Amino acid sequence: GQESLKVHACVGLPLFAGQNLIGALTLDGMQPDQFDVFSDEELRLIAALAAGALSNALLIEQLESQNMLPGDAAPFEAVKQTQMIGLSPGMTQLKKEIEIVAASDLNVLISGETGTGKELVAKAIHEASPRAVNPLVYLNCAALPESVAESELFGHVKGAFTGAISNRSGKFEMADNGTLFLDEIGELSLALQAKLLRVLQYGDIQRVGDDRSLRVDVRVLAATNRDLREEVLAGRFRADLFHRLSVFPLSVPPLRERGDDVILLAGYF
């Protein structure tokens, strides 16, 4: 009855994709002080994660709708021709998702355990995309010493630091008009995450030691074997960068869930 519907705690959080309001998340609690334990920052993190999930769902719906229209079959052929071996339901679904996202210019976050083939997924996306005629540039973030990571990503100018004897392009410049694959993105420091976020937001970079900005047109594919949502909640990964990278998330099934695919893989290798 009405007794059970007395006023209780309620929090409303706006959900944004970029600057656009795409929805709202309402949290209800049965105790008046239900949400007092949450800080403003924690509520913003919850909103960012929810916004990412909603934005992804809307984009997938839009892309699937576009994919139903008559069009060029080349992207699907490119996906089939890559070295992505597997006929299990999980791999079949993954190939369909690659086909959908490849034709777009969206950033993609590829999640999966070590050794599941995340690099092959990135290669398949690039080869089936309009950027296929341009470079696919690879960078393993886990193998980067902090002292050289910024230079590897953005380049440097002569004299920027000891040993910088000439100007040098970074991976973003090398991937201009193409695709940059950032493997193990979860290993980047928070400082570099902030610089990467700026590139994704504004499309320009600054070489180390340079005060000029350079425009770049790069599609970013990122991979991780971590649960980045957990990393965000733990404060080790920026929520805004996670939202930017995971516009279209893909999950690569572990080998133990691929059934007879393991036999196919053994035969191939």
PDB file of C-alpha atoms in Angstrom, residues 42-267:
ATOM      1  CA  GLU A  42      32.373   8.228  -7.017  1.00  0.00           C
ATOM      2  CA  LEU A  43      28.991   9.287  -8.381  1.00  0.00           C
ATOM      3  CA  ARG A  44      30.716  10.829 -11.412  1.00  0.00           C
ATOM      4  CA  LEU A  45      32.547   7.536 -11.986  1.00  0.00           C
ATOM      5  CA  ILE A  46      29.272   5.605 -11.823  1.00  0.00           C
ATOM      6  CA  ALA A  47      27.733   8.049 -14.308  1.00  0.00           C
ATOM      7  CA  ALA A  48      30.730   7.747 -16.663  1.00  0.00           C
ATOM      8  CA  LEU A  49      30.555   3.939 -16.662  1.00  0.00           C
ATOM      9  CA  ALA A  50      26.788   3.959 -17.214  1.00  0.00           C
ATOM     10  CA  ALA A  51      27.141   6.554 -19.990  1.00  0.00           C
ATOM     11  CA  GLY A  52      29.745   4.396 -21.694  1.00  0.00           C
ATOM     12  CA  ALA A  53      27.480   1.344 -21.596  1.00  0.00           C
ATOM     13  CA  LEU A  54      24.475   3.281 -22.931  1.00  0.00           C
ATOM     14  CA  SER A  55      26.529   5.020 -25.615  1.00  0.00           C
ATOM     15  CA  ASN A  56      27.950   1.677 -26.737  1.00  0.00           C
ATOM     16  CA  ALA A  57      24.476   0.129 -26.943  1.00  0.00           C
ATOM     17  CA  LEU A  58      23.169   3.046 -29.014  1.00  0.00           C
ATOM     18  CA  LEU A  59      26.158   2.923 -31.354  1.00  0.00           C
ATOM     19  CA  ILE A  60      25.885  -0.837 -31.820  1.00  0.00           C
ATOM     20  CA  GLU A  61      22.194  -0.449 -32.649  1.00  0.00           C
ATOM     21  CA  GLN A  62      23.018   2.292 -35.151  1.00  0.00           C
ATOM     22  CA  LEU A  63      25.845   0.347 -36.781  1.00  0.00           C
ATOM     23  CA  GLU A  64      23.808  -2.849 -37.030  1.00  0.00           C
ATOM     24  CA  SER A  65      21.019  -0.857 -38.647  1.00  0.00           C
ATOM     25  CA  GLN A  66      23.442   0.591 -41.190  1.00  0.00           C
ATOM     26  CA  ASN A  67      24.915  -2.823 -41.816  1.00  0.00           C
ATOM     27  CA  MET A  68      21.503  -4.162 -42.870  1.00  0.00           C
ATOM     28  CA  LEU A  69      21.542  -1.856 -45.899  1.00  0.00           C
ATOM     29  CA  PRO A  70      22.905  -3.165 -49.234  1.00  0.00           C
ATOM     30  CA  GLY A  71      26.594  -2.364 -49.476  1.00  0.00           C
ATOM     31  CA  ASP A  72      30.088  -3.499 -50.283  1.00  0.00           C
ATOM     32  CA  ALA A  73      30.920  -7.003 -49.066  1.00  0.00           C
ATOM     33  CA  ALA A  74      34.647  -6.211 -48.960  1.00  0.00           C
ATOM     34  CA  PRO A  75      34.834  -5.608 -45.183  1.00  0.00           C
ATOM     35  CA  PHE A  76      33.431  -9.063 -44.423  1.00  0.00           C
ATOM     36  CA  GLU A  77      35.818 -10.659 -46.915  1.00  0.00           C
ATOM     37  CA  ALA A  78      38.734  -8.911 -45.196  1.00  0.00           C
ATOM     38  CA  VAL A  79      37.636 -10.245 -41.819  1.00  0.00           C
ATOM     39  CA  LYS A  80      37.381 -13.778 -43.198  1.00  0.00           C
ATOM     40  CA  GLN A  81      40.846 -13.570 -44.758  1.00  0.00           C
ATOM     41  CA  THR A  82      42.672 -12.696 -41.537  1.00  0.00           C
ATOM     42  CA  GLN A  83      44.331 -15.375 -39.414  1.00  0.00           C
ATOM     43  CA  MET A  84      41.435 -15.449 -36.933  1.00  0.00           C
ATOM     44  CA  ILE A  85      40.813 -19.154 -36.653  1.00  0.00           C
ATOM     45  CA  GLY A  86      37.682 -20.439 -34.970  1.00  0.00           C
ATOM     46  CA  LEU A  87      34.121 -21.578 -35.564  1.00  0.00           C
ATOM     47  CA  SER A  88      32.917 -21.582 -31.954  1.00  0.00           C
ATOM     48  CA  PRO A  89      29.900 -19.375 -31.121  1.00  0.00           C
ATOM     49  CA  GLY A  90      32.123 -16.880 -29.312  1.00  0.00           C
ATOM     50  CA  MET A  91      34.508 -16.470 -32.250  1.00  0.00           C
ATOM     51  CA  THR A  92      31.674 -16.329 -34.775  1.00  0.00           C
ATOM     52  CA  GLN A  93      30.050 -13.518 -32.797  1.00  0.00           C
ATOM     53  CA  LEU A  94      33.385 -11.711 -32.505  1.00  0.00           C
ATOM     54  CA  LYS A  95      33.891 -11.815 -36.281  1.00  0.00           C
ATOM     55  CA  LYS A  96      30.409 -10.350 -36.794  1.00  0.00           C
ATOM     56  CA  GLU A  97      31.181  -7.530 -34.366  1.00  0.00           C
ATOM     57  CA  ILE A  98      34.480  -6.847 -36.150  1.00  0.00           C
ATOM     58  CA  GLU A  99      32.601  -6.641 -39.442  1.00  0.00           C
ATOM     59  CA  ILE A 100      30.211  -4.076 -37.945  1.00  0.00           C
ATOM     60  CA  VAL A 101      32.788  -1.831 -36.317  1.00  0.00           C
ATOM     61  CA  ALA A 102      35.452  -2.037 -39.036  1.00  0.00           C
ATOM     62  CA  ALA A 103      33.458   0.100 -41.451  1.00  0.00           C
ATOM     63  CA  SER A 104      33.173   2.897 -38.886  1.00  0.00           C
ATOM     64  CA  ASP A 105      35.879   5.147 -37.472  1.00  0.00           C
ATOM     65  CA  LEU A 106      35.120   4.404 -33.821  1.00  0.00           C
ATOM     66  CA  ASN A 107      37.755   3.759 -31.186  1.00  0.00           C
ATOM     67  CA  VAL A 108      37.673   0.139 -30.010  1.00  0.00           C
ATOM     68  CA  LEU A 109      38.689  -1.440 -26.707  1.00  0.00           C
ATOM     69  CA  ILE A 110      39.683  -5.102 -27.109  1.00  0.00           C
ATOM     70  CA  SER A 111      39.632  -7.116 -23.884  1.00  0.00           C
ATOM     71  CA  GLY A 112      40.871 -10.634 -23.348  1.00  0.00           C
ATOM     72  CA  GLU A 113      43.332 -12.840 -21.560  1.00  0.00           C
ATOM     73  CA  THR A 114      46.978 -12.951 -22.613  1.00  0.00           C
ATOM     74  CA  GLY A 115      47.446 -15.100 -25.711  1.00  0.00           C
ATOM     75  CA  THR A 116      43.857 -14.938 -26.972  1.00  0.00           C
ATOM     76  CA  GLY A 117      44.689 -13.012 -30.156  1.00  0.00           C
ATOM     77  CA  LYS A 118      43.862  -9.382 -29.382  1.00  0.00           C
ATOM     78  CA  GLU A 119      46.475  -8.193 -31.887  1.00  0.00           C
ATOM     79  CA  LEU A 120      44.821 -10.267 -34.627  1.00  0.00           C
ATOM     80  CA  VAL A 121      41.497  -8.611 -33.810  1.00  0.00           C
ATOM     81  CA  ALA A 122      43.094  -5.183 -34.220  1.00  0.00           C
ATOM     82  CA  LYS A 123      44.637  -6.265 -37.520  1.00  0.00           C
ATOM     83  CA  ALA A 124      41.284  -7.571 -38.766  1.00  0.00           C
ATOM     84  CA  ILE A 125      39.548  -4.289 -37.887  1.00  0.00           C
ATOM     85  CA  HIS A 126      42.211  -2.231 -39.653  1.00  0.00           C
ATOM     86  CA  GLU A 127      42.325  -4.403 -42.779  1.00  0.00           C
ATOM     87  CA  ALA A 128      38.541  -4.258 -43.178  1.00  0.00           C
ATOM     88  CA  SER A 129      38.379  -0.496 -42.587  1.00  0.00           C
ATOM     89  CA  PRO A 130      38.610   2.478 -44.972  1.00  0.00           C
ATOM     90  CA  ARG A 131      42.032   3.162 -43.411  1.00  0.00           C
ATOM     91  CA  ALA A 132      43.466  -0.160 -44.626  1.00  0.00           C
ATOM     92  CA  VAL A 133      45.611   1.546 -47.296  1.00  0.00           C
ATOM     93  CA  ASN A 134      47.383   3.504 -44.537  1.00  0.00           C
ATOM     94  CA  PRO A 135      49.637   2.231 -41.719  1.00  0.00           C
ATOM     95  CA  LEU A 136      48.666   0.077 -38.761  1.00  0.00           C
ATOM     96  CA  VAL A 137      51.175   1.085 -36.072  1.00  0.00           C
ATOM     97  CA  TYR A 138      51.742  -1.096 -32.992  1.00  0.00           C
ATOM     98  CA  LEU A 139      52.893  -0.016 -29.533  1.00  0.00           C
ATOM     99  CA  ASN A 140      53.148  -2.260 -26.470  1.00  0.00           C
ATOM    100  CA  CYS A 141      52.492   0.040 -23.516  1.00  0.00           C
ATOM    101  CA  ALA A 142      53.700  -2.593 -21.034  1.00  0.00           C
ATOM    102  CA  ALA A 143      57.175  -2.609 -22.605  1.00  0.00           C
ATOM    103  CA  LEU A 144      57.640   1.166 -22.327  1.00  0.00           C
ATOM    104  CA  PRO A 145      59.912   2.575 -19.618  1.00  0.00           C
ATOM    105  CA  GLU A 146      58.235   5.654 -18.134  1.00  0.00           C
ATOM    106  CA  SER A 147      61.214   7.795 -19.170  1.00  0.00           C
ATOM    107  CA  VAL A 148      60.666   7.206 -22.906  1.00  0.00           C
ATOM    108  CA  ALA A 149      56.927   6.512 -23.077  1.00  0.00           C
ATOM    109  CA  GLU A 150      55.894  10.080 -23.928  1.00  0.00           C
ATOM    110  CA  SER A 151      58.534  10.339 -26.650  1.00  0.00           C
ATOM    111  CA  GLU A 152      57.449   7.000 -28.144  1.00  0.00           C
ATOM    112  CA  LEU A 153      53.846   8.145 -28.334  1.00  0.00           C
ATOM    113  CA  PHE A 154      54.248  11.768 -29.372  1.00  0.00           C
ATOM    114  CA  GLY A 155      57.830  12.148 -30.622  1.00  0.00           C
ATOM    115  CA  HIS A 156      60.431  14.710 -29.572  1.00  0.00           C
ATOM    116  CA  VAL A 157      62.458  17.585 -30.967  1.00  0.00           C
ATOM    117  CA  LYS A 158      66.221  17.901 -31.054  1.00  0.00           C
ATOM    118  CA  GLY A 159      67.605  18.851 -27.655  1.00  0.00           C
ATOM    119  CA  ALA A 160      64.421  17.984 -25.750  1.00  0.00           C
ATOM    120  CA  PHE A 161      66.447  15.774 -23.394  1.00  0.00           C
ATOM    121  CA  THR A 162      69.870  14.173 -23.134  1.00  0.00           C
ATOM    122  CA  GLY A 163      70.362  11.960 -26.169  1.00  0.00           C
ATOM    123  CA  ALA A 164      67.753  13.712 -28.341  1.00  0.00           C
ATOM    124  CA  ILE A 165      70.190  14.467 -31.178  1.00  0.00           C
ATOM    125  CA  SER A 166      67.506  14.970 -33.833  1.00  0.00           C
ATOM    126  CA  ASN A 167      63.781  15.418 -34.305  1.00  0.00           C
ATOM    127  CA  ARG A 168      61.837  12.160 -34.067  1.00  0.00           C
ATOM    128  CA  SER A 169      58.256  11.285 -34.928  1.00  0.00           C
ATOM    129  CA  GLY A 170      56.183   9.361 -32.407  1.00  0.00           C
ATOM    130  CA  LYS A 171      53.704   6.579 -33.022  1.00  0.00           C
ATOM    131  CA  PHE A 172      50.793   8.986 -33.483  1.00  0.00           C
ATOM    132  CA  GLU A 173      52.551  10.754 -36.353  1.00  0.00           C
ATOM    133  CA  MET A 174      53.538   7.419 -37.892  1.00  0.00           C
ATOM    134  CA  ALA A 175      49.885   6.341 -37.781  1.00  0.00           C
ATOM    135  CA  ASP A 176      48.507   9.565 -39.294  1.00  0.00           C
ATOM    136  CA  ASN A 177      45.491   8.734 -41.510  1.00  0.00           C
ATOM    137  CA  GLY A 178      45.815   5.152 -40.321  1.00  0.00           C
ATOM    138  CA  THR A 179      45.349   3.157 -37.127  1.00  0.00           C
ATOM    139  CA  LEU A 180      47.312   3.063 -33.869  1.00  0.00           C
ATOM    140  CA  PHE A 181      47.076  -0.146 -31.842  1.00  0.00           C
ATOM    141  CA  LEU A 182      47.937   0.412 -28.179  1.00  0.00           C
ATOM    142  CA  ASP A 183      48.480  -2.991 -26.598  1.00  0.00           C
ATOM    143  CA  GLU A 184      48.168  -3.317 -22.796  1.00  0.00           C
ATOM    144  CA  ILE A 185      46.706   0.177 -22.471  1.00  0.00           C
ATOM    145  CA  GLY A 186      46.106  -0.406 -18.760  1.00  0.00           C
ATOM    146  CA  GLU A 187      49.860  -0.131 -18.133  1.00  0.00           C
ATOM    147  CA  LEU A 188      50.024   3.571 -19.042  1.00  0.00           C
ATOM    148  CA  SER A 189      50.684   5.993 -16.192  1.00  0.00           C
ATOM    149  CA  LEU A 190      47.953   8.432 -15.190  1.00  0.00           C
ATOM    150  CA  ALA A 191      50.059  11.305 -16.563  1.00  0.00           C
ATOM    151  CA  LEU A 192      50.267   9.689 -19.996  1.00  0.00           C
ATOM    152  CA  GLN A 193      46.602   8.757 -19.853  1.00  0.00           C
ATOM    153  CA  ALA A 194      45.812  12.480 -19.557  1.00  0.00           C
ATOM    154  CA  LYS A 195      47.940  13.278 -22.624  1.00  0.00           C
ATOM    155  CA  LEU A 196      46.346  10.446 -24.600  1.00  0.00           C
ATOM    156  CA  LEU A 197      42.895  11.709 -23.646  1.00  0.00           C
ATOM    157  CA  ARG A 198      43.760  15.129 -25.072  1.00  0.00           C
ATOM    158  CA  VAL A 199      44.689  13.587 -28.421  1.00  0.00           C
ATOM    159  CA  LEU A 200      41.408  11.692 -28.566  1.00  0.00           C
ATOM    160  CA  GLN A 201      39.463  14.829 -27.663  1.00  0.00           C
ATOM    161  CA  TYR A 202      41.169  17.401 -29.860  1.00  0.00           C
ATOM    162  CA  GLY A 203      43.130  15.479 -32.490  1.00  0.00           C
ATOM    163  CA  ASP A 204      46.458  17.204 -31.884  1.00  0.00           C
ATOM    164  CA  ILE A 205      49.759  16.232 -30.305  1.00  0.00           C
ATOM    165  CA  GLN A 206      52.835  17.974 -28.962  1.00  0.00           C
ATOM    166  CA  ARG A 207      56.279  16.499 -29.394  1.00  0.00           C
ATOM    167  CA  VAL A 208      58.368  16.453 -26.219  1.00  0.00           C
ATOM    168  CA  GLY A 209      60.245  19.751 -26.037  1.00  0.00           C
ATOM    169  CA  ASP A 210      58.057  21.495 -28.620  1.00  0.00           C
ATOM    170  CA  ASP A 211      55.498  24.209 -27.933  1.00  0.00           C
ATOM    171  CA  ARG A 212      53.734  23.716 -31.264  1.00  0.00           C
ATOM    172  CA  SER A 213      50.801  21.400 -31.827  1.00  0.00           C
ATOM    173  CA  LEU A 214      50.528  18.990 -34.738  1.00  0.00           C
ATOM    174  CA  ARG A 215      47.206  17.774 -36.117  1.00  0.00           C
ATOM    175  CA  VAL A 216      46.812  14.028 -36.513  1.00  0.00           C
ATOM    176  CA  ASP A 217      44.006  11.875 -37.891  1.00  0.00           C
ATOM    177  CA  VAL A 218      44.349   8.538 -36.128  1.00  0.00           C
ATOM    178  CA  ARG A 219      41.933   5.782 -35.193  1.00  0.00           C
ATOM    179  CA  VAL A 220      42.897   4.217 -31.877  1.00  0.00           C
ATOM    180  CA  LEU A 221      42.429   0.537 -31.099  1.00  0.00           C
ATOM    181  CA  ALA A 222      43.404  -0.394 -27.545  1.00  0.00           C
ATOM    182  CA  ALA A 223      43.806  -3.789 -25.900  1.00  0.00           C
ATOM    183  CA  THR A 224      44.021  -4.924 -22.306  1.00  0.00           C
ATOM    184  CA  ASN A 225      44.079  -8.106 -20.244  1.00  0.00           C
ATOM    185  CA  ARG A 226      42.832  -6.164 -17.219  1.00  0.00           C
ATOM    186  CA  ASP A 227      39.295  -5.303 -16.152  1.00  0.00           C
ATOM    187  CA  LEU A 228      39.491  -1.573 -16.860  1.00  0.00           C
ATOM    188  CA  ARG A 229      36.199  -0.925 -15.076  1.00  0.00           C
ATOM    189  CA  GLU A 230      37.825  -2.209 -11.901  1.00  0.00           C
ATOM    190  CA  GLU A 231      40.906  -0.115 -12.658  1.00  0.00           C
ATOM    191  CA  VAL A 232      38.704   2.980 -12.989  1.00  0.00           C
ATOM    192  CA  LEU A 233      36.989   2.331  -9.669  1.00  0.00           C
ATOM    193  CA  ALA A 234      40.384   1.767  -8.037  1.00  0.00           C
ATOM    194  CA  GLY A 235      41.643   5.107  -9.366  1.00  0.00           C
ATOM    195  CA  ARG A 236      44.332   3.553 -11.577  1.00  0.00           C
ATOM    196  CA  PHE A 237      42.671   4.382 -14.894  1.00  0.00           C
ATOM    197  CA  ARG A 238      40.895   7.575 -15.911  1.00  0.00           C
ATOM    198  CA  ALA A 239      37.121   7.229 -16.283  1.00  0.00           C
ATOM    199  CA  ASP A 240      37.019   9.808 -19.093  1.00  0.00           C
ATOM    200  CA  LEU A 241      39.724   7.982 -21.059  1.00  0.00           C
ATOM    201  CA  PHE A 242      37.969   4.649 -20.514  1.00  0.00           C
ATOM    202  CA  HIS A 243      34.796   6.195 -21.912  1.00  0.00           C
ATOM    203  CA  ARG A 244      36.654   7.522 -24.971  1.00  0.00           C
ATOM    204  CA  LEU A 245      38.405   4.239 -25.704  1.00  0.00           C
ATOM    205  CA  SER A 246      35.510   1.873 -25.115  1.00  0.00           C
ATOM    206  CA  VAL A 247      33.119   3.394 -27.638  1.00  0.00           C
ATOM    207  CA  PHE A 248      32.826  -0.106 -29.116  1.00  0.00           C
ATOM    208  CA  PRO A 249      34.185  -2.777 -26.732  1.00  0.00           C
ATOM    209  CA  LEU A 250      35.113  -6.226 -28.007  1.00  0.00           C
ATOM    210  CA  SER A 251      35.830  -9.256 -25.842  1.00  0.00           C
ATOM    211  CA  VAL A 252      38.034 -12.064 -27.174  1.00  0.00           C
ATOM    212  CA  PRO A 253      36.929 -15.443 -25.757  1.00  0.00           C
ATOM    213  CA  PRO A 254      39.575 -17.396 -23.817  1.00  0.00           C
ATOM    214  CA  LEU A 255      40.791 -20.642 -25.386  1.00  0.00           C
ATOM    215  CA  ARG A 256      38.988 -22.746 -22.767  1.00  0.00           C
ATOM    216  CA  GLU A 257      35.659 -21.422 -24.086  1.00  0.00           C
ATOM    217  CA  ARG A 258      36.378 -22.087 -27.767  1.00  0.00           C
ATOM    218  CA  GLY A 259      35.639 -25.816 -27.797  1.00  0.00           C
ATOM    219  CA  ASP A 260      36.887 -27.500 -30.969  1.00  0.00           C
ATOM    220  CA  ASP A 261      38.637 -24.294 -32.052  1.00  0.00           C
ATOM    221  CA  VAL A 262      41.627 -25.547 -30.059  1.00  0.00           C
ATOM    222  CA  ILE A 263      41.890 -28.515 -32.462  1.00  0.00           C
ATOM    223  CA  LEU A 264      41.749 -26.153 -35.451  1.00  0.00           C
ATOM    224  CA  LEU A 265      44.455 -23.985 -33.910  1.00  0.00           C
ATOM    225  CA  ALA A 266      46.662 -27.002 -33.222  1.00  0.00           C
ATOM    226  CA  GLY A 267      46.282 -28.124 -36.828  1.00  0.00           C
TER     227      GLY A 267
END
